Every structure is written in structure tokens, then in C-alpha cells.
CSV table of N, CA and C in Angstrom, one decimal:
chain,number,residue,atom,x,y,z
P,12,UNK,N,-9.7,-10.1,7.1
P,12,UNK,CA,-10.4,-10.9,6.1
P,12,UNK,C,-9.6,-10.9,4.8
P,13,UNK,N,-9.0,-9.8,4.4
P,13,UNK,CA,-8.2,-9.7,3.2
P,13,UNK,C,-7.0,-10.6,3.2
P,14,UNK,N,-6.3,-10.6,4.4
P,14,UNK,CA,-5.1,-11.4,4.5
P,14,UNK,C,-5.5,-12.9,4.4
P,15,UNK,N,-6.6,-13.3,5.1
P,15,UNK,CA,-7.1,-14.6,5.0
P,15,UNK,C,-7.4,-15.0,3.6
P,16,UNK,N,-8.1,-14.2,2.8
P,16,UNK,CA,-8.5,-14.5,1.5
P,16,UNK,C,-7.3,-14.6,0.6
P,17,UNK,N,-6.2,-13.9,0.9
P,17,UNK,CA,-5.0,-13.9,0.0
P,17,UNK,C,-4.0,-14.9,0.6
P,18,UNK,N,-4.3,-15.7,1.6
P,18,UNK,CA,-3.4,-16.6,2.3
P,18,UNK,C,-2.1,-16.0,2.8
P,19,UNK,N,-2.3,-14.8,3.4
P,19,UNK,CA,-1.1,-14.1,3.9
P,19,UNK,C,-1.4,-13.7,5.4
P,20,UNK,N,-2.0,-14.5,6.1
P,20,UNK,CA,-2.4,-14.2,7.5
P,20,UNK,C,-1.3,-13.8,8.4
P,21,UNK,N,0.0,-14.2,8.1
P,21,UNK,CA,1.1,-13.9,8.9
P,21,UNK,C,1.7,-12.6,8.5
P,22,UNK,N,1.3,-11.9,7.5
P,22,UNK,CA,1.9,-10.7,7.0
P,22,UNK,C,1.1,-9.5,7.4
P,23,UNK,N,1.7,-8.5,8.0
P,23,UNK,CA,1.0,-7.2,8.3
P,23,UNK,C,1.6,-6.1,7.4
P,24,UNK,N,0.9,-5.1,7.3
P,24,UNK,CA,1.4,-4.0,6.4
P,24,UNK,C,0.3,-3.1,5.9
P,25,UNK,N,0.5,-2.3,4.9
P,25,UNK,CA,-0.5,-1.4,4.3
P,25,UNK,C,-0.9,-2.1,3.0
P,26,UNK,N,-2.2,-2.5,3.0
P,26,UNK,CA,-2.7,-3.2,1.7
P,26,UNK,C,-3.1,-2.1,0.7
P,27,UNK,N,-2.7,-2.3,-0.5
P,27,UNK,CA,-3.0,-1.3,-1.6
P,27,UNK,C,-4.2,-1.9,-2.3
P,28,UNK,N,-5.4,-1.3,-2.0
P,28,UNK,CA,-6.6,-1.8,-2.7
P,28,UNK,C,-6.8,-1.2,-4.1
P,29,UNK,N,-6.2,0.0,-4.3
P,29,UNK,CA,-6.3,0.7,-5.6
P,29,UNK,C,-5.1,1.6,-5.8
P,30,UNK,N,-4.8,1.8,-7.0
P,30,UNK,CA,-3.7,2.7,-7.4
P,30,UNK,C,-4.2,3.8,-8.3
P,31,UNK,N,-3.7,5.0,-8.1
P,31,UNK,CA,-4.1,6.1,-9.0
P,31,UNK,C,-3.4,6.0,-10.3
P,32,UNK,N,-4.1,5.9,-11.4
P,32,UNK,CA,-3.5,5.8,-12.7
P,32,UNK,C,-2.5,7.0,-13.0
P,33,UNK,N,-1.3,6.6,-13.5
P,33,UNK,CA,-0.3,7.5,-13.8
P,33,UNK,C,0.3,8.3,-12.6
P,34,UNK,N,-0.1,7.8,-11.4
P,34,UNK,CA,0.5,8.4,-10.1
P,34,UNK,C,1.8,7.7,-9.8
P,35,UNK,N,2.5,8.1,-8.8
P,35,UNK,CA,3.8,7.6,-8.4
P,35,UNK,C,3.8,6.1,-8.2
P,36,UNK,N,2.7,5.6,-7.5
P,36,UNK,CA,2.7,4.1,-7.3
P,36,UNK,C,2.5,3.3,-8.6
P,37,UNK,N,1.7,3.9,-9.5
P,37,UNK,CA,1.5,3.2,-10.8
P,37,UNK,C,2.8,3.2,-11.6
P,38,UNK,N,3.5,4.4,-11.6
P,38,UNK,CA,4.7,4.5,-12.3
P,38,UNK,C,5.8,3.6,-11.7
P,39,UNK,N,5.7,3.3,-10.4
P,39,UNK,CA,6.7,2.4,-9.8
P,39,UNK,C,6.4,0.9,-10.0
P,40,UNK,N,5.2,0.6,-10.5
P,40,UNK,CA,4.7,-0.7,-10.8
P,40,UNK,C,4.0,-1.4,-9.7
P,41,UNK,N,3.6,-0.6,-8.7
P,41,UNK,CA,2.8,-1.2,-7.6
P,41,UNK,C,1.4,-1.6,-8.1
P,42,UNK,N,0.8,-2.6,-7.5
P,42,UNK,CA,-0.5,-3.2,-7.9
P,42,UNK,C,-1.5,-3.0,-6.8
P,43,UNK,N,-2.7,-2.6,-7.3
P,43,UNK,CA,-3.9,-2.6,-6.4
P,43,UNK,C,-4.6,-3.9,-6.6
P,44,UNK,N,-5.8,-4.1,-6.0
P,44,UNK,CA,-6.4,-5.4,-6.0
P,44,UNK,C,-6.7,-5.8,-7.5
P,45,UNK,N,-6.7,-7.1,-7.7
P,45,UNK,CA,-6.9,-7.7,-9.0
P,45,UNK,C,-8.2,-8.4,-9.1
P,46,UNK,N,-9.0,-8.4,-8.1
P,46,UNK,CA,-10.3,-9.1,-8.2
P,46,UNK,C,-10.9,-9.1,-6.8
P,47,UNK,N,-11.9,-10.0,-6.7
P,47,UNK,CA,-12.6,-10.2,-5.4
P,47,UNK,C,-12.8,-11.6,-5.1
P,48,UNK,N,-12.9,-11.9,-3.8
P,48,UNK,CA,-13.2,-13.3,-3.3
P,48,UNK,C,-14.4,-13.1,-2.4
P,49,UNK,N,-15.1,-14.1,-2.1
P,49,UNK,CA,-16.2,-14.1,-1.1
P,49,UNK,C,-15.7,-14.8,0.2
P,50,UNK,N,-15.8,-14.2,1.3
P,50,UNK,CA,-15.4,-14.8,2.6
P,50,UNK,C,-16.5,-14.5,3.6
P,51,UNK,N,-17.1,-15.6,4.1
P,51,UNK,CA,-18.3,-15.4,5.0
P,51,UNK,C,-19.4,-14.5,4.5
P,52,UNK,N,-19.6,-14.7,3.2
P,52,UNK,CA,-20.7,-13.9,2.6
P,52,UNK,C,-20.4,-12.5,2.3
P,53,UNK,N,-19.1,-12.1,2.5
P,53,UNK,CA,-18.7,-10.7,2.2
P,53,UNK,C,-17.7,-10.7,1.0
P,54,UNK,N,-17.8,-9.7,0.1
P,54,UNK,CA,-16.9,-9.5,-0.9
P,54,UNK,C,-15.6,-8.9,-0.4
P,55,UNK,N,-14.4,-9.6,-0.7
P,55,UNK,CA,-13.1,-9.1,-0.2
P,55,UNK,C,-12.2,-8.9,-1.4
P,56,UNK,N,-11.6,-7.7,-1.5
P,56,UNK,CA,-10.6,-7.4,-2.5
P,56,UNK,C,-9.4,-8.3,-2.3
P,57,UNK,N,-8.8,-8.8,-3.4
P,57,UNK,CA,-7.6,-9.6,-3.3
P,57,UNK,C,-6.6,-9.2,-4.4
P,58,UNK,N,-5.4,-9.6,-4.2
P,58,UNK,CA,-4.4,-9.4,-5.2
P,58,UNK,C,-3.5,-8.2,-5.2
P,59,UNK,N,-3.8,-7.2,-4.3
P,59,UNK,CA,-3.0,-6.0,-4.2
P,59,UNK,C,-1.7,-6.2,-3.4
P,60,UNK,N,-0.8,-5.3,-3.7
P,60,UNK,CA,0.5,-5.4,-2.9
P,60,UNK,C,0.2,-5.0,-1.5
P,61,UNK,N,1.1,-5.5,-0.6
P,61,UNK,CA,1.1,-5.1,0.8
P,61,UNK,C,2.5,-4.5,1.1
P,62,UNK,N,2.4,-3.2,1.5
P,62,UNK,CA,3.7,-2.5,1.8
P,62,UNK,C,4.0,-2.9,3.2
P,63,UNK,N,5.2,-3.5,3.4
P,63,UNK,CA,5.6,-4.0,4.7
P,63,UNK,C,6.7,-3.2,5.3
P,64,UNK,N,7.4,-2.3,4.5
P,64,UNK,CA,8.4,-1.5,5.1
P,64,UNK,C,8.7,-0.3,4.1
P,65,UNK,N,9.1,0.8,4.7
P,65,UNK,CA,9.5,2.0,3.9
P,65,UNK,C,10.9,2.4,4.4
P,66,UNK,N,11.8,2.5,3.5
P,66,UNK,CA,13.2,2.8,3.9
P,66,UNK,C,13.7,2.0,5.1
P,67,UNK,N,13.3,0.7,5.1
P,67,UNK,CA,13.7,-0.1,6.2
P,67,UNK,C,12.9,-0.1,7.5
P,68,UNK,N,12.0,0.9,7.5
P,68,UNK,CA,11.1,1.0,8.7
P,68,UNK,C,9.9,0.1,8.5
P,69,UNK,N,9.7,-0.8,9.5
P,69,UNK,CA,8.6,-1.8,9.4
P,69,UNK,C,7.2,-1.0,9.4
P,70,UNK,N,6.3,-1.5,8.6
P,70,UNK,CA,4.9,-0.9,8.5
P,70,UNK,C,3.9,-2.0,8.9
P,71,UNK,N,3.1,-1.6,9.9
P,71,UNK,CA,2.1,-2.5,10.4
P,71,UNK,C,0.7,-2.2,9.9
P,72,UNK,N,0.5,-1.0,9.4
P,72,UNK,CA,-0.8,-0.5,9.0
P,72,UNK,C,-0.6,0.6,8.0
P,73,UNK,N,-1.7,1.0,7.4
P,73,UNK,CA,-1.7,2.1,6.4
P,73,UNK,C,-1.4,3.4,7.2
P,74,UNK,N,-1.9,3.5,8.5
P,74,UNK,CA,-1.6,4.7,9.3
P,74,UNK,C,-0.1,4.8,9.5
P,75,UNK,N,0.6,3.7,9.7
P,75,UNK,CA,2.1,3.7,9.9
P,75,UNK,C,2.8,4.3,8.6
P,76,UNK,N,2.3,3.9,7.5
P,76,UNK,CA,2.8,4.4,6.2
P,76,UNK,C,2.6,5.9,6.0
P,77,UNK,N,1.4,6.3,6.3
P,77,UNK,CA,1.1,7.8,6.2
P,77,UNK,C,1.9,8.6,7.2
P,78,UNK,N,2.0,8.1,8.4
P,78,UNK,CA,2.8,8.8,9.4
P,78,UNK,C,4.3,8.9,9.0
P,79,UNK,N,4.8,7.9,8.5
P,79,UNK,CA,6.2,7.9,8.1
P,79,UNK,C,6.4,8.9,7.0
P,80,UNK,N,5.6,8.9,6.0
P,80,UNK,CA,5.7,9.8,4.8
P,80,UNK,C,5.6,11.2,5.3
P,81,UNK,N,4.6,11.5,6.1
P,81,UNK,CA,4.3,12.9,6.6
P,81,UNK,C,5.5,13.4,7.4
P,82,UNK,N,6.1,12.6,8.2
P,82,UNK,CA,7.1,13.0,9.1
P,82,UNK,C,8.6,13.0,8.6
P,83,UNK,N,8.8,12.2,7.5
P,83,UNK,CA,10.1,11.9,7.1
P,83,UNK,C,10.4,12.2,5.6
P,84,UNK,N,9.4,12.7,4.9
P,84,UNK,CA,9.7,12.9,3.5
P,84,UNK,C,8.8,14.0,2.9
P,85,UNK,N,9.2,14.4,1.7
P,85,UNK,CA,8.5,15.4,0.9
P,85,UNK,C,8.3,15.0,-0.5
P,86,UNK,N,7.3,15.6,-1.2
P,86,UNK,CA,7.2,15.3,-2.7
P,86,UNK,C,8.5,15.4,-3.4
P,87,UNK,N,8.8,14.5,-4.2
P,87,UNK,CA,10.1,14.5,-4.9
P,87,UNK,C,11.2,13.6,-4.3
P,88,UNK,N,11.0,13.2,-3.1
P,88,UNK,CA,11.9,12.3,-2.4
P,88,UNK,C,11.7,10.9,-3.0
P,89,UNK,N,12.8,10.2,-3.0
P,89,UNK,CA,12.8,8.8,-3.5
P,89,UNK,C,12.8,7.9,-2.2
P,90,UNK,N,11.9,6.9,-2.2
P,90,UNK,CA,11.8,6.0,-1.1
P,90,UNK,C,12.0,4.6,-1.6
P,91,UNK,N,12.4,3.7,-0.7
P,91,UNK,CA,12.4,2.3,-1.0
P,91,UNK,C,11.3,1.6,-0.2
P,92,UNK,N,10.4,1.0,-1.0
P,92,UNK,CA,9.3,0.2,-0.4
P,92,UNK,C,9.6,-1.2,-0.5
P,93,UNK,N,9.4,-1.9,0.6
P,93,UNK,CA,9.4,-3.4,0.6
P,93,UNK,C,8.0,-3.8,0.6
P,94,UNK,N,7.7,-4.6,-0.5
P,94,UNK,CA,6.3,-5.0,-0.6
P,94,UNK,C,6.2,-6.6,-0.6
P,95,UNK,N,5.0,-7.0,-0.3
P,95,UNK,CA,4.7,-8.5,-0.3
P,95,UNK,C,3.8,-8.7,-1.5
P,96,UNK,N,4.2,-9.5,-2.5
P,96,UNK,CA,3.3,-9.8,-3.7
P,96,UNK,C,3.5,-11.2,-4.1
P,97,UNK,N,2.4,-11.9,-4.2
P,97,UNK,CA,2.4,-13.3,-4.7
P,97,UNK,C,3.3,-14.2,-3.9
P,98,UNK,N,3.3,-14.0,-2.6
P,98,UNK,CA,4.1,-14.9,-1.8
P,98,UNK,C,5.6,-14.5,-1.7
P,99,UNK,N,6.0,-13.4,-2.3
P,99,UNK,CA,7.4,-13.0,-2.3
P,99,UNK,C,7.5,-11.5,-1.7
P,100,UNK,N,8.6,-11.2,-1.1
P,100,UNK,CA,8.9,-9.9,-0.7
P,100,UNK,C,9.9,-9.3,-1.7
P,101,UNK,N,9.6,-8.1,-2.2
P,101,UNK,CA,10.4,-7.4,-3.2
P,101,UNK,C,10.6,-6.0,-2.8
P,102,UNK,N,11.7,-5.4,-3.3
P,102,UNK,CA,11.9,-3.9,-3.0
P,102,UNK,C,11.5,-3.1,-4.3
P,103,UNK,N,10.9,-2.0,-4.1
P,103,UNK,CA,10.5,-1.1,-5.2
P,103,UNK,C,10.9,0.3,-4.9
P,104,UNK,N,11.6,1.0,-5.8
P,104,UNK,CA,11.9,2.4,-5.6
P,104,UNK,C,10.7,3.2,-6.1
P,105,UNK,N,10.4,4.3,-5.4
P,105,UNK,CA,9.3,5.1,-5.7
P,105,UNK,C,9.6,6.6,-5.4
P,106,UNK,N,9.3,7.5,-6.4
P,106,UNK,CA,9.5,8.9,-6.2
P,106,UNK,C,8.1,9.5,-5.7
P,107,UNK,N,8.1,10.0,-4.5
P,107,UNK,CA,6.9,10.6,-3.9
P,107,UNK,C,6.4,11.8,-4.7
P,108,UNK,N,5.1,11.8,-4.9
P,108,UNK,CA,4.4,13.0,-5.5
P,108,UNK,C,3.6,13.7,-4.5
P,109,UNK,N,3.0,14.8,-4.9
P,109,UNK,CA,2.1,15.6,-4.0
P,109,UNK,C,0.8,14.8,-4.0
P,110,UNK,N,0.2,14.9,-2.8
P,110,UNK,CA,-1.1,14.3,-2.7
P,110,UNK,C,-2.1,14.9,-3.6
P,111,UNK,N,-2.9,14.1,-4.4
P,111,UNK,CA,-3.9,14.7,-5.3
P,111,UNK,C,-4.9,15.4,-4.5
P,112,UNK,N,-5.4,16.6,-5.0
P,112,UNK,CA,-6.5,17.4,-4.4
P,112,UNK,C,-7.7,16.5,-4.0
P,113,UNK,N,-8.0,15.5,-4.8
P,113,UNK,CA,-9.2,14.7,-4.6
P,113,UNK,C,-9.1,13.9,-3.3
P,114,UNK,N,-7.8,13.7,-2.7
P,114,UNK,CA,-7.7,13.0,-1.5
P,114,UNK,C,-7.5,13.9,-0.3
P,115,UNK,N,-7.4,15.2,-0.5
P,115,UNK,CA,-7.1,16.1,0.6
P,115,UNK,C,-8.1,16.0,1.7
P,116,UNK,N,-9.4,15.8,1.4
P,116,UNK,CA,-10.5,15.8,2.4
P,116,UNK,C,-10.6,14.4,3.0
P,117,UNK,N,-10.0,13.4,2.5
P,117,UNK,CA,-10.1,12.0,3.1
P,117,UNK,C,-9.0,11.6,3.9
P,118,UNK,N,-7.8,12.2,3.8
P,118,UNK,CA,-6.7,11.7,4.5
P,118,UNK,C,-6.0,12.9,5.2
P,119,UNK,N,-5.9,12.9,6.5
P,119,UNK,CA,-5.2,13.9,7.2
P,119,UNK,C,-3.7,13.6,7.3
P,120,UNK,N,-2.8,14.6,7.2
P,120,UNK,CA,-1.4,14.4,7.3
P,120,UNK,C,-1.0,14.0,8.7
């Protein structure tokens, strides 16, 4: 539904619905959703970046992104993210940080 609302139905990846203020993604300039649209009576977030690759490794879902980070990197490592934004694919450098304590109970490594 998100891809359809953003007219990116052919793009797969990890959609960023929100960004932690002053966190690594925010410092790298990544964007979370910028608003909402209604699709089939449901509110759909739109406008966030979609991560399509990390260090050249294709990302199909948020789980792919988490698995790559957990298995191939540590806090302090610099990674290259390929993101889809506003119809364009761009590369963004990001220095990984430690996972905030507030997320420890929601995401398993």
C-alpha cells in the first residue's frame, strides 16, 4: 500500500517511516515519512526514504537490512546506503550507532 501511494510499486527495500532525532540516520540526512495519504479507506504514510542496498547488497525488506547490519557490522562502522527518494536513487554514507535502549525490546538482532 505504501509503495502504491508513493507511486513506487516496482521498488522493494526497507521503508523508513520515522527517523530518531539526532541519531545516525538523521545525521546522514535520511528522511522518514513526510505525511499521509488515504488508500482504500486506510491512512498510509508517504514520503520516507526506501533503503534498497547497503554496501552494494540488495535489500528487499527491513528484515534484510537488520540481518545485514547484525551479521556484517558494528557500531562505529561506516556503511554506504543506496536509497530511493523522490523518484531517484542516491547513495548516502552513514556511521552506525548503538541501538537505542528504547528499541531493544522491539527488534531482535
